[in-house]
PDB file of C-alpha atoms in Angstrom:
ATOM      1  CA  UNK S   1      -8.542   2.733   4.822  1.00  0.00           C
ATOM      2  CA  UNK S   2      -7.854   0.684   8.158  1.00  0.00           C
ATOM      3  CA  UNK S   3     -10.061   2.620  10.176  1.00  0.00           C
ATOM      4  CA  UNK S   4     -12.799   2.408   7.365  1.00  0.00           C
ATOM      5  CA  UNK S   5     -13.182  -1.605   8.156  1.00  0.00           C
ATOM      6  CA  UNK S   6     -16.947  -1.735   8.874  1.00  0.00           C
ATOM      7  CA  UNK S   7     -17.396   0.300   5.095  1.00  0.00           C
ATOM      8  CA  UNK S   8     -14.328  -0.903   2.540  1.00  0.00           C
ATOM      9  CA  UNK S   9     -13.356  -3.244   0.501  1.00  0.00           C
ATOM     10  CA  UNK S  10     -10.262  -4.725  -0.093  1.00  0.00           C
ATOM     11  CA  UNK S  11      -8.894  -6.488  -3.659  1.00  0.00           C
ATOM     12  CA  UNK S  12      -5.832  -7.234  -5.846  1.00  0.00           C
ATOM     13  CA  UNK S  13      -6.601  -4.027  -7.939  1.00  0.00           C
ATOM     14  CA  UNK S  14      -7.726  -1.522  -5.060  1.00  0.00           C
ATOM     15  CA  UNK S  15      -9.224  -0.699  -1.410  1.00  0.00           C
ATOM     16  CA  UNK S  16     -12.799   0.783  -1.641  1.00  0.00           C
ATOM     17  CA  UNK S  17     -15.061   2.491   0.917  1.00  0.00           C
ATOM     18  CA  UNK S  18     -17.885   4.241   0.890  1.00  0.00           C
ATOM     19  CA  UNK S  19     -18.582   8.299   1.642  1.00  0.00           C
ATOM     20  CA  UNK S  20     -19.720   9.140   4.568  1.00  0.00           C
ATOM     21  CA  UNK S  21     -21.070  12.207   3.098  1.00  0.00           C
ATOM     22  CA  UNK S  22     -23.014  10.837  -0.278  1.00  0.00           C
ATOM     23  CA  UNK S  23     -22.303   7.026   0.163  1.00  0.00           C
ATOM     24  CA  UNK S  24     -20.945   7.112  -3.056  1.00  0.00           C
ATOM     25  CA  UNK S  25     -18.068   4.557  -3.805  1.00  0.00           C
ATOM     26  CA  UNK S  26     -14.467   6.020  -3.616  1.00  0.00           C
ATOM     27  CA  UNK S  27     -11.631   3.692  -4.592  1.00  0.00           C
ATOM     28  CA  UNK S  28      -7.615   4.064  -3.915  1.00  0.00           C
ATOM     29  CA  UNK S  29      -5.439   2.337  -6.418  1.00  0.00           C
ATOM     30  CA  UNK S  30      -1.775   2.257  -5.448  1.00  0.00           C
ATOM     31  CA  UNK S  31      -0.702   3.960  -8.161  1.00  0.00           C
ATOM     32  CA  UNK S  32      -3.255   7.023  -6.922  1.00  0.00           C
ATOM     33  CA  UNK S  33      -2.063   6.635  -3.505  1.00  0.00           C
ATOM     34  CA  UNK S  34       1.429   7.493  -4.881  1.00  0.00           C
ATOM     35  CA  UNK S  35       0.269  10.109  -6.929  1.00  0.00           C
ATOM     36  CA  UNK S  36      -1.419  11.893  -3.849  1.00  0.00           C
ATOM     37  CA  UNK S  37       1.664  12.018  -2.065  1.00  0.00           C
ATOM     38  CA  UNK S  38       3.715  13.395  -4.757  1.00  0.00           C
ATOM     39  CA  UNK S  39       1.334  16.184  -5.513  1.00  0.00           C
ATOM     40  CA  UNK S  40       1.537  16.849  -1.906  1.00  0.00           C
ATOM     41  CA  UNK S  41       4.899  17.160  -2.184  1.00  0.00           C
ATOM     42  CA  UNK S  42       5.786  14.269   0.196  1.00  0.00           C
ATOM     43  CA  UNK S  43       9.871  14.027   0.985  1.00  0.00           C
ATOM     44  CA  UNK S  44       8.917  10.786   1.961  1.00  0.00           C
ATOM     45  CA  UNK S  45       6.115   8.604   0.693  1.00  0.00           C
ATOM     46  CA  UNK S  46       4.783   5.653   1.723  1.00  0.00           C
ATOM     47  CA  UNK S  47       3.790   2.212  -0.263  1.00  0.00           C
ATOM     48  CA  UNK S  48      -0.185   1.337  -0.396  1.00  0.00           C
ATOM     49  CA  UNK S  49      -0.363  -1.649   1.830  1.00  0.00           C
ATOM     50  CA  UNK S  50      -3.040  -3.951   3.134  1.00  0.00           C
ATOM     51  CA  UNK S  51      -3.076  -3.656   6.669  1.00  0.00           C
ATOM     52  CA  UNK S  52      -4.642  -6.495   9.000  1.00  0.00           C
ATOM     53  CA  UNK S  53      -5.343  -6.152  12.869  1.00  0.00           C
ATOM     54  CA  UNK S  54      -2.176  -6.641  15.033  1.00  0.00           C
ATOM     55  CA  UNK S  55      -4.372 -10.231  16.065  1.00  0.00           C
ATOM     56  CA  UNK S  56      -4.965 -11.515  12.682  1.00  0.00           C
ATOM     57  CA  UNK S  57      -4.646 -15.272  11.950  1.00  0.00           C
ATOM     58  CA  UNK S  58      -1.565 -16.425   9.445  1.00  0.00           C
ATOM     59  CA  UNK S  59      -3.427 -16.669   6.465  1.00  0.00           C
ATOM     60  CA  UNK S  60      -4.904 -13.197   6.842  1.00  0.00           C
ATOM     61  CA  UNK S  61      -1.680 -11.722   7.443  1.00  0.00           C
ATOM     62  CA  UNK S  62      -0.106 -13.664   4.714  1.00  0.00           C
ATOM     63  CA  UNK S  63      -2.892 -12.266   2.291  1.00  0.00           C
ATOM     64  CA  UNK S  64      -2.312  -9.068   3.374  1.00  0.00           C
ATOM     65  CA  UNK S  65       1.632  -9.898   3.124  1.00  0.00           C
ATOM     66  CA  UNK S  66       1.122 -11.047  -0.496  1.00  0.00           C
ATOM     67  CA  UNK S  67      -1.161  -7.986  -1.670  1.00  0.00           C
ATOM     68  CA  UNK S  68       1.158  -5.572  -0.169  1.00  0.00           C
ATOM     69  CA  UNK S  69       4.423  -6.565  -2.310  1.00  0.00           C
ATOM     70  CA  UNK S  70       2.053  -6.558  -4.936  1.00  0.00           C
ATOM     71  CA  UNK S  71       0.863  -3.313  -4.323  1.00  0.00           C
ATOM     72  CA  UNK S  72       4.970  -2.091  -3.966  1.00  0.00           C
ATOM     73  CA  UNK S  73       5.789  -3.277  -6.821  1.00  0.00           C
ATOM     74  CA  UNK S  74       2.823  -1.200  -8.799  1.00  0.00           C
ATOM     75  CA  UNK S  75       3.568   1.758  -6.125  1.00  0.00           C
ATOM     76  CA  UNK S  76       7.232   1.714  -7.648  1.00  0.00           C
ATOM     77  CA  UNK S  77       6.607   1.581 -10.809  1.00  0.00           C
ATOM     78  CA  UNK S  78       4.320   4.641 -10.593  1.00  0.00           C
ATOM     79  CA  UNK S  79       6.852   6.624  -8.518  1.00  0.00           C
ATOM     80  CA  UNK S  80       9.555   5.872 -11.225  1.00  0.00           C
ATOM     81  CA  UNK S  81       7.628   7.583 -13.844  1.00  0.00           C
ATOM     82  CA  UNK S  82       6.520  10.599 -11.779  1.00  0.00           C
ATOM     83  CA  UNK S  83      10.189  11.393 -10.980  1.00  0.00           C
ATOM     84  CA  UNK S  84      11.412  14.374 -11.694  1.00  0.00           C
ATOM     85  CA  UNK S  85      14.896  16.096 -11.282  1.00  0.00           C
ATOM     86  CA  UNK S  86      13.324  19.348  -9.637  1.00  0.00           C
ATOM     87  CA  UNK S  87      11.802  17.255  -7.248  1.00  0.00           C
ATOM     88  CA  UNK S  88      13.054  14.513  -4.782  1.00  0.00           C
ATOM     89  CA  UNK S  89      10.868  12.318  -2.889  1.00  0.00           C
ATOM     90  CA  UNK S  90      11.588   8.603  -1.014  1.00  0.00           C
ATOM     91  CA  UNK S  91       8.862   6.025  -1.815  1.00  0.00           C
ATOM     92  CA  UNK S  92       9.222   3.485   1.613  1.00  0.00           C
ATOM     93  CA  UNK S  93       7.913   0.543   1.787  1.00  0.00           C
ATOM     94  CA  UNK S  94       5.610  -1.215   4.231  1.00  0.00           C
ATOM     95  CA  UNK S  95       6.619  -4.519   6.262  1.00  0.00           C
ATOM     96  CA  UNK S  96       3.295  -6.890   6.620  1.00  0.00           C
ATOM     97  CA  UNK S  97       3.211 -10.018   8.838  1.00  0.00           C
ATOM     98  CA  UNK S  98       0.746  -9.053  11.347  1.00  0.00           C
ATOM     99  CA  UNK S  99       2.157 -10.315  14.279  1.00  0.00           C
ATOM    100  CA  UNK S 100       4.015 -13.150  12.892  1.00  0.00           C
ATOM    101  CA  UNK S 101       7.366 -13.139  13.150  1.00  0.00           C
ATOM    102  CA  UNK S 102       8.379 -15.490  10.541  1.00  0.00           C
ATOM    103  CA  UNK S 103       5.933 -13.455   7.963  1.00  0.00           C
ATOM    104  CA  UNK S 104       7.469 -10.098   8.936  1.00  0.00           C
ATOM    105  CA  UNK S 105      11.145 -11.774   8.331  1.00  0.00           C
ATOM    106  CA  UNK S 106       9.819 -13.370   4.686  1.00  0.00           C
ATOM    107  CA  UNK S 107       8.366  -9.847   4.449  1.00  0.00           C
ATOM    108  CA  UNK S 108      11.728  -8.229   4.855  1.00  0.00           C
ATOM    109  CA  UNK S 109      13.607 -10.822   2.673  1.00  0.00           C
ATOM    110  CA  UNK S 110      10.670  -9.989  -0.332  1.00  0.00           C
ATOM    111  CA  UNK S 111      11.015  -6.240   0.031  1.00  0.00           C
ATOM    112  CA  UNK S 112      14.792  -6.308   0.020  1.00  0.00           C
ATOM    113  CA  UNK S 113      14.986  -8.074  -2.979  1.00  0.00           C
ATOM    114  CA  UNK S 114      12.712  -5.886  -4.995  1.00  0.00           C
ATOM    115  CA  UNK S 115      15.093  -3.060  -4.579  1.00  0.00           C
ATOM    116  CA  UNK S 116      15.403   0.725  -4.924  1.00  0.00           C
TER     117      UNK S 116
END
């Protein structure tokens, strides 16, 4: 959804943009994100996160920070339930912080403590 910029949206709940082909609205939850990857059969997937440009300000990165542990946290949850003993896959997580070191190390910290 990064490269969408000039066409999405971006909210707690999901990242929107529009088609290209119809210009119909098309929306990516984090739990559907995670979903896509396991039906691909992903070994490794990878969180939903809300990615800023390498030069964003604090407070953008630390919004995009903040929605992306939110987003984990859903992502999780939705991997835990599609789990399956025939099938193994790793659900990694995304470090946000822009540029910011300080953010990227709070980042860390956050994502560490939320676990497996």
């Amino acid at each position: 959804m990064f490269s969408l910029e000039g066409s999405r949206t971006v909210s707690d709940d999901a990242s929107s943009s529009r088609s290209h082909v119809d210009g119909s609205r098309r929306f990516l939850t984090p739990e559907r994100a995670v979903e896509i990857q396991w039906a691909l059969g992903a070994d490794v997937a990878m969180a939903f996160d809300h990615v800023v440009p390498g030069g964003a300000d604090e407070t953008a990165a630390r919004d995009a920070l903040e929605r992306t542990l939110q987003w984990l946290a859903r992502c999780a949850k939705r991997h835990s339930e599609l789990k399956r003993a025939e099938q193994s896959q790793t659900l990694w997580p995304i470090l946000q912080g822009g540029s910011h070191h300080a953010l990227r190390l709070e980042a860390l910290d956050r994502v560490l403590a939320i676990g497996p």
